[in-house]
Amino acid sequence: MKPAKAALTGLVALVAALAAGHLVAAFVGLSASPYLAVGNAAIDLTPSWLKDFAVETFGTADKLVLLSGMAVVLVAIGVGAGLASRNSAAPGSLVAVLLGFVGVAAVATRPDVGALAVLAPVASTAAGVYVFRYLHREAEESDSRRSFLITAGLAVTAGVAGQVFGSRTDVEGSRQAVGPLTPKTKAPEIPFNADFAKDGTPSFITSGEDFYRIDTALSVPRIRAEEWALRVHGMVERPTVLTFDEIRNMDLVEETVTLTCVSNEVGGPYISTGNFIGVKIGDVLRQAGVKQGADQLFSTSDDGFTAGSPLDYVLENGLIAIGMNGEPLPAEHGFPARLVVPGLYGYVSATKWVTDLNVTTFEKDQGYWIPRGWATRAPIKTSSRIDRPKRQGRVQGKAVIAGTAWAQPRGVAKVEVRIDGGVWRETELAADVSDTTWRMWKIEMELSKGSHTVECRATDKSGQTQDQARLDPVPDGATGWHSVTFSVD
């Protein structure tokens, strides 16, 4: 067989295998798709230092980079298998089987799929072996090009069909059917002077479209509220299962909360504020009756992610949220329900698509990131950033410097800036909405023409000023003063 045909044989067989697995996964759980399952397994096995590098380097595109890298590797394997099979179909068939074993292993270890999920990688393996041997046999025929085109077309069609069928759950229809969410206790009105948006800070409330999103899922879980339930169990007197309607009919409260990610770099964008509607975690747990000795609330997402929160803290703080900014949660932010806990980094508290609350101990159970070397308890650090001017920006005349500070749940007492290593100057603070939200600041300064560097630091209401040096212990939580170099014309 000519090299070009051999390479094409391996490539088309690879596409057919992935498409077949994706199509079957549409009916047994989209996470069972071998491509996605292997990608999720790669995320689960990624060491913390590599995960931090990926987030800092690629931001929210880290998963796209992972999938693209996997695609490049698979293409190389497919082409290599074809070239190794110029005289016999055996090498390529063996490669297909080996890839199938990898897919089966990845799916079998997924916590968010059932026993039938292995049908997807099995179908993928069978399709890969069959198509490879079929095209290898047809390669020397005069109409082999037609066989290649038909097979490739069928494979692409199967892949598209799998994506369509896998996304058939009408999540948006379920969201719309929820209708208005009216809390019994509303959050205080946001004062008009809660931000300095006209001077370059974010708006105080972040829209759903702009709200940052960090999670481990390659595909967003698609769950209808009508089919969702929350199991509450473990060290409780009365284990229970709550439906969406049961939670909705409880006393709903609305709270304005700022959430931030522990992976947020100094001056980074992974912080947002929303009005969340839900029920108090403490109300639900007290109804279940917490037993003595428990010290952790262990929450599990529909996609298998887990987080462990300090029980004494969440009994007094935090929501099982079903709404955000006056409407049901967006699908990508946890619909039908998620946890919102002010003052803790999300990896120990902000479980989206939550389906299970286990009252337990830190000694017995560990959340997703803890075995990977992350800290068990993760209080949010006092931090601040400069939003204006931008790095390497230019300003005309009087310089307006503005930014954001946060220190949940202690609250921000003051923010200071200094220019070119000079004296610290206190800034003007926007209205203090609550200790669980961010606070905007600004200052106007007369500066000489040329390049300048501005630094900022915040002090919380306990008197603690944010650390200057970026520290090594995990999680870092973006320790360090933010600085921006800009020019005055």
XYZ file of C-alpha atoms in Angstrom:
489
model
C 0.000 0.000 0.000
C 1.268 3.482 -0.845
C 2.236 5.659 2.144
C -0.465 8.257 1.463
C -3.211 5.639 1.387
C -1.794 3.921 4.456
C -1.772 7.164 6.439
C -5.298 8.004 5.290
C -6.499 4.543 6.285
C -5.299 5.045 9.836
C -6.720 8.566 10.026
C -10.199 7.675 8.729
C -10.376 4.617 11.008
C -9.491 6.856 13.960
C -12.251 9.329 13.075
C -14.740 6.461 12.698
C -13.782 5.020 16.078
C -14.174 8.338 17.900
C -17.453 9.072 16.101
C -18.941 5.683 16.971
C -18.015 6.093 20.626
C -19.455 9.613 20.712
C -22.711 8.436 19.124
C -23.205 5.613 21.630
C -22.267 7.972 24.472
C -25.217 10.163 23.505
C -27.489 7.414 24.843
C -25.483 6.207 27.876
C -24.036 9.530 29.072
C -22.000 12.015 27.067
C -19.106 11.743 29.530
C -18.714 8.139 28.302
C -17.456 9.391 24.943
C -13.909 7.939 24.839
C -12.448 11.253 23.702
C -14.042 13.163 26.586
C -13.448 10.362 29.106
C -9.726 10.249 28.336
C -9.623 14.048 28.509
C -11.329 14.031 31.898
C -8.963 11.322 33.095
C -6.032 13.467 31.958
C -7.418 16.380 33.999
C -7.871 14.153 37.051
C -4.306 12.853 36.783
C -2.705 16.232 36.111
C -0.320 17.235 38.932
C -1.050 20.527 40.672
C 1.981 22.346 39.275
C 0.954 21.506 35.703
C -2.654 22.491 36.368
C -1.503 25.853 37.764
C 0.727 26.367 34.720
C -2.157 25.600 32.366
C -4.543 28.008 34.089
C -1.970 30.798 34.271
C -0.863 30.278 30.661
C -4.142 29.525 28.889
C -6.783 30.794 31.323
C -10.269 29.481 30.587
C -8.980 28.061 27.280
C -7.014 25.379 29.149
C -9.537 22.650 28.325
C -9.593 23.626 24.656
C -5.801 23.398 24.628
C -5.994 19.950 26.250
C -8.517 18.645 23.714
C -6.551 20.162 20.826
C -3.359 18.559 22.083
C -5.115 15.205 22.393
C -6.393 15.573 18.839
C -2.853 16.172 17.541
C -1.548 13.127 19.409
C -4.403 10.922 18.155
C -3.890 12.050 14.570
C -0.211 11.164 14.869
C -1.112 7.750 16.298
C -3.665 7.123 13.541
C -1.284 8.114 10.772
C 1.531 6.126 12.384
C -0.675 3.047 12.700
C -1.582 3.320 9.036
C 2.021 3.654 7.910
C 3.019 0.682 10.072
C 0.334 -1.403 8.336
C 1.333 -0.990 4.699
C 1.849 -4.733 4.310
C -0.540 -6.072 6.952
C -3.602 -4.823 8.819
C -2.401 -6.416 12.047
C -0.378 -3.461 13.461
C -3.210 -0.977 12.919
C -5.781 -3.355 14.384
C -3.606 -3.816 17.452
C -3.300 -0.046 17.906
C -7.110 0.271 17.681
C -7.548 -2.386 20.363
C -4.959 -0.751 22.635
C -6.664 2.629 22.277
C -9.923 0.866 23.051
C -8.493 -0.461 26.317
C -7.437 3.080 27.250
C -10.976 4.292 26.519
C -12.570 1.504 28.565
C -10.252 2.224 31.510
C -11.025 5.954 31.347
C -14.792 5.407 31.223
C -14.744 2.746 33.933
C -13.164 5.199 36.367
C -15.651 8.034 35.686
C -17.880 8.641 38.721
C -20.629 10.345 36.705
C -21.680 7.511 34.367
C -23.420 4.174 34.833
C -22.416 0.583 34.087
C -23.675 0.813 30.486
C -21.161 3.584 29.789
C -18.497 1.045 28.764
C -20.601 0.371 25.660
C -19.252 3.613 24.199
C -15.532 2.675 24.208
C -16.418 -0.898 23.211
C -18.323 0.434 20.200
C -15.426 2.757 19.458
C -12.950 -0.135 19.484
C -15.131 -2.326 17.287
C -15.670 0.488 14.780
C -11.969 1.321 14.696
C -10.886 -2.256 14.045
C -13.621 -2.897 11.459
C -13.098 0.316 9.505
C -9.326 -0.041 9.556
C -9.426 -3.593 8.195
C -12.119 -2.693 5.676
C -10.205 0.306 4.298
C -6.941 -1.637 4.333
C -8.581 -4.285 2.169
C -10.094 -1.687 -0.153
C -6.951 0.398 -0.465
C -5.662 -1.360 -3.549
C -8.987 -1.206 -5.374
C -9.489 1.323 -8.157
C -12.462 2.875 -6.337
C -10.763 3.047 -2.963
C -11.091 6.831 -2.968
C -14.860 6.406 -3.027
C -14.673 3.989 -0.068
C -12.554 6.461 1.874
C -14.953 9.341 1.198
C -18.071 7.344 2.083
C -16.519 5.998 5.290
C -15.244 9.430 6.340
C -18.655 10.955 5.612
C -20.444 8.344 7.679
C -17.995 8.830 10.529
C -18.465 12.604 10.571
C -22.255 12.148 10.422
C -22.135 9.745 13.372
C -20.026 12.190 15.374
C -22.374 15.100 14.687
C -25.391 12.918 15.503
C -23.779 11.944 18.796
C -23.284 15.589 19.719
C -26.855 16.465 18.745
C -28.421 13.544 20.613
C -26.089 14.040 23.577
C -27.252 17.648 23.896
C -30.929 16.828 23.487
C -31.752 17.396 27.161
C -33.817 20.563 27.170
C -32.038 22.358 29.984
C -33.041 25.795 28.767
C -36.672 24.742 28.619
C -36.406 23.485 32.188
C -34.855 26.793 33.283
C -37.654 28.757 31.653
C -40.266 26.546 33.303
C -38.897 27.416 36.748
C -40.302 30.907 36.353
C -39.681 33.819 38.731
C -37.830 33.167 41.964
C -39.141 35.345 44.791
C -37.020 35.276 47.941
C -38.692 35.721 51.301
C -35.626 37.687 52.378
C -34.168 39.963 49.707
C -30.619 41.223 49.595
C -30.199 44.921 50.424
C -30.394 47.231 47.424
C -27.029 47.928 45.803
C -26.307 51.656 46.304
C -25.649 53.757 43.209
C -22.103 54.497 44.387
C -21.082 50.862 44.933
C -18.654 50.920 42.003
C -16.539 53.275 39.933
C -17.443 51.712 36.594
C -17.123 55.039 34.754
C -13.539 55.188 36.031
C -12.640 51.676 34.908
C -13.741 49.248 37.618
C -16.198 46.420 36.878
C -19.881 46.956 37.541
C -20.678 45.879 41.080
C -22.953 43.012 39.949
C -21.456 40.730 37.314
C -23.771 39.543 34.542
C -24.213 35.825 33.962
C -22.396 36.148 30.630
C -19.356 37.792 32.244
C -19.277 35.758 35.461
C -16.015 33.821 35.593
C -16.179 30.061 35.214
C -13.580 27.577 36.437
C -14.412 23.870 36.778
C -13.029 20.453 35.926
C -15.786 19.455 33.480
C -14.972 19.106 29.766
C -18.693 19.060 29.033
C -21.280 20.985 31.045
C -23.690 18.622 32.849
C -27.179 18.947 31.408
C -29.766 18.359 34.127
C -33.460 19.199 34.142
C -34.831 20.586 37.387
C -37.702 18.106 37.155
C -35.249 15.191 37.304
C -32.767 16.632 39.810
C -32.575 15.674 43.479
C -30.249 16.465 46.367
C -29.305 13.672 48.741
C -28.453 14.707 52.323
C -26.899 11.903 54.356
C -23.917 10.796 56.408
C -23.628 11.815 60.049
C -27.221 13.033 60.317
C -30.242 11.822 62.272
C -32.663 12.007 59.344
C -31.162 11.305 55.901
C -33.310 12.790 53.181
C -33.619 13.478 49.465
C -34.866 16.906 48.400
C -36.365 17.690 45.001
C -36.031 21.020 43.248
C -39.638 21.923 44.058
C -39.137 21.088 47.731
C -36.150 23.408 47.942
C -37.951 26.099 45.984
C -40.876 25.962 48.408
C -38.625 26.508 51.426
C -37.895 30.012 52.745
C -35.713 31.420 49.969
C -33.142 34.080 50.763
C -31.156 36.346 48.462
C -27.543 37.213 49.227
C -25.008 39.331 47.365
C -21.762 37.352 47.297
C -18.377 37.753 45.663
C -16.800 34.488 44.508
C -13.143 34.121 43.627
C -10.928 31.295 42.418
C -7.806 30.202 44.241
C -6.064 29.978 40.844
C -6.603 33.670 40.204
C -3.226 35.188 39.446
C -2.223 38.519 40.965
C -4.476 41.067 39.268
C -6.390 38.256 37.561
C -9.988 38.136 36.296
C -11.360 35.107 38.180
C -13.556 37.037 40.580
C -17.191 38.052 40.173
C -20.188 39.141 42.230
C -23.804 38.051 41.930
C -27.139 38.097 43.712
C -27.744 34.453 44.580
C -31.129 33.040 45.620
C -31.485 29.806 47.537
C -31.891 28.189 50.930
C -29.477 28.369 53.807
C -27.210 25.340 53.992
C -27.592 25.480 57.752
C -31.406 25.246 57.538
C -31.188 22.066 55.459
C -28.558 20.451 57.662
C -30.346 21.303 60.894
C -33.528 19.738 59.549
C -31.498 16.593 58.877
C -30.025 16.722 62.403
C -26.210 16.898 62.435
C -24.572 14.339 64.716
C -21.744 15.134 67.091
C -18.235 14.554 65.758
C -18.927 15.706 62.203
C -16.650 18.502 60.981
C -16.968 18.468 57.162
C -19.698 18.984 54.574
C -18.630 16.855 51.624
C -20.433 17.947 48.441
C -20.517 16.068 45.128
C -21.335 17.376 41.676
C -23.217 15.514 38.967
C -19.923 15.336 37.046
C -18.128 13.671 39.973
C -16.284 16.701 41.344
C -16.117 16.783 45.146
C -15.357 19.484 47.703
C -15.023 19.476 51.478
C -16.148 22.532 53.469
C -15.666 23.197 57.201
C -19.010 22.173 58.699
C -19.093 24.765 61.473
C -18.567 27.519 58.895
C -21.167 26.412 56.344
C -23.761 25.882 59.069
C -23.710 29.648 59.532
C -22.768 30.785 56.034
C -23.647 29.899 52.506
C -26.515 28.839 50.281
C -27.783 25.975 48.224
C -28.394 28.397 45.375
C -30.985 27.872 42.642
C -30.998 31.414 41.253
C -28.537 34.063 40.169
C -29.203 37.710 39.361
C -32.972 37.306 39.430
C -33.279 34.169 37.293
C -32.568 30.435 37.568
C -28.883 29.546 37.512
C -27.365 29.413 34.014
C -26.484 25.859 32.968
C -22.758 26.617 32.938
C -22.981 28.018 36.476
C -24.608 24.987 38.051
C -28.302 24.698 37.134
C -30.367 23.341 38.812
C -28.413 24.010 42.043
C -24.966 24.853 43.343
C -23.293 25.819 46.603
C -22.316 29.429 47.286
C -20.186 30.019 50.382
C -18.715 33.489 50.951
C -15.210 33.581 52.344
C -13.941 30.236 51.032
C -12.175 29.605 47.741
C -14.377 27.697 45.319
C -12.396 24.457 45.283
C -13.577 23.699 48.840
C -17.061 25.170 48.654
C -18.578 26.227 45.320
C -19.762 22.862 44.002
C -21.875 23.330 40.864
C -24.553 20.879 39.671
C -24.555 19.632 43.278
C -26.410 16.354 43.855
C -25.052 15.045 47.161
C -24.308 16.498 50.600
C -22.517 14.128 52.952
C -22.019 15.226 56.560
C -18.726 13.581 57.487
C -15.207 14.274 58.803
C -12.026 15.558 57.194
C -10.291 12.410 58.392
C -12.674 10.138 56.491
C -13.256 11.940 53.178
C -11.141 14.175 50.951
C -12.365 16.514 48.232
C -11.142 16.424 44.638
C -8.129 18.701 45.097
C -6.935 17.583 48.529
C -5.113 14.362 47.465
C -3.432 16.522 44.823
C -1.642 18.495 47.522
C -4.019 21.405 48.009
C -4.852 22.840 51.431
C -7.801 21.329 53.291
C -9.178 24.674 54.436
C -9.059 27.651 52.103
C -10.118 31.022 53.540
C -9.955 33.828 50.996
C -6.961 36.137 51.392
C -7.053 39.912 51.491
C -6.318 41.010 47.919
C -6.639 43.881 45.476
C -6.004 44.654 41.843
C -5.640 47.628 39.501
C -8.292 47.816 36.768
C -7.242 51.206 35.369
C -4.861 52.002 33.799
C -4.168 48.788 31.941
C -0.679 47.380 31.691
C 1.400 49.478 29.282
C -1.561 51.827 28.941
C -1.376 55.569 28.316
C -3.197 58.315 30.174
C -3.682 61.959 29.313
C -3.126 64.616 31.949
C -4.347 63.790 35.451
C -4.083 60.043 36.105
C -7.165 58.247 37.414
C -6.179 54.967 39.042
C -9.021 52.606 39.957
C -9.467 49.027 40.978
C -11.060 46.342 43.097
C -10.334 44.841 46.526
C -11.780 41.863 48.398
C -11.408 40.192 51.784
C -14.466 37.979 52.270
C -15.885 37.595 54.882
C -13.894 40.215 56.816
C -14.558 43.172 54.517
C -12.218 45.819 53.096
C -11.225 48.733 55.374
C -8.861 50.613 53.075
C -6.829 50.415 49.876
C -3.531 52.204 49.310
C -1.456 52.853 46.212
C 2.064 54.042 45.644
C 3.798 55.334 42.558
C 7.328 54.293 41.608
C 8.069 52.905 45.070
C 7.186 56.141 46.863
C 4.909 56.728 49.826
C 1.606 54.906 50.197
C -1.504 57.017 49.616
C -4.981 56.020 50.732
C -7.636 55.818 48.023
C -11.306 56.744 47.934
C -13.522 53.710 48.562
C -16.896 53.053 46.959
C -19.904 52.288 49.159
C -19.425 49.342 51.512
C -22.145 46.887 50.434
C -21.213 44.008 52.746
C -18.230 42.135 54.120
C -18.941 39.238 51.746
C -18.479 41.325 48.591
C -15.711 43.128 46.786
C -15.146 46.869 47.142
C -14.106 49.332 44.473
C -11.547 52.119 44.920
C -10.023 55.008 42.993
C -7.605 57.904 43.283
C -6.694 60.869 41.054
C -3.044 61.880 40.897
C -0.991 64.535 39.151
C 1.975 62.711 37.630
C 4.875 63.848 35.492
C 5.062 62.788 31.878
C 6.737 59.479 31.184
C 6.593 55.923 32.491
C 5.311 55.112 35.979
C 4.608 51.975 37.995
C 1.671 51.842 40.395
C 1.181 49.220 43.133
C -1.841 48.608 45.335
C -2.519 46.865 48.621
C -5.665 46.362 50.699
C -6.248 46.134 54.427
C -9.227 44.222 55.771
C -11.396 45.193 58.733
C -9.404 42.947 61.059
C -6.355 45.093 60.340
C -4.562 42.548 58.133
C -2.802 43.999 55.091
C -2.333 41.761 52.076
C 1.067 40.117 51.766
C 3.664 41.552 49.424
C 5.610 38.428 48.488
C 4.036 35.734 46.336
C 4.218 32.593 48.463
C 4.711 28.937 47.559
C 2.270 26.940 49.725
C -0.743 25.583 47.880
C -3.203 27.115 47.429
C -1.502 30.409 46.727
C -4.666 32.449 46.333
C -2.907 35.180 44.352
C -0.760 36.479 47.185
C 1.199 39.587 46.223
C 0.800 43.254 45.374
C -0.532 43.989 41.915
C 1.522 46.441 39.909
C 0.955 48.095 36.546
C 3.398 50.096 34.456
C 1.842 52.851 32.325
C 2.748 56.114 30.609
C 1.534 59.667 31.140
C 1.492 61.840 28.011
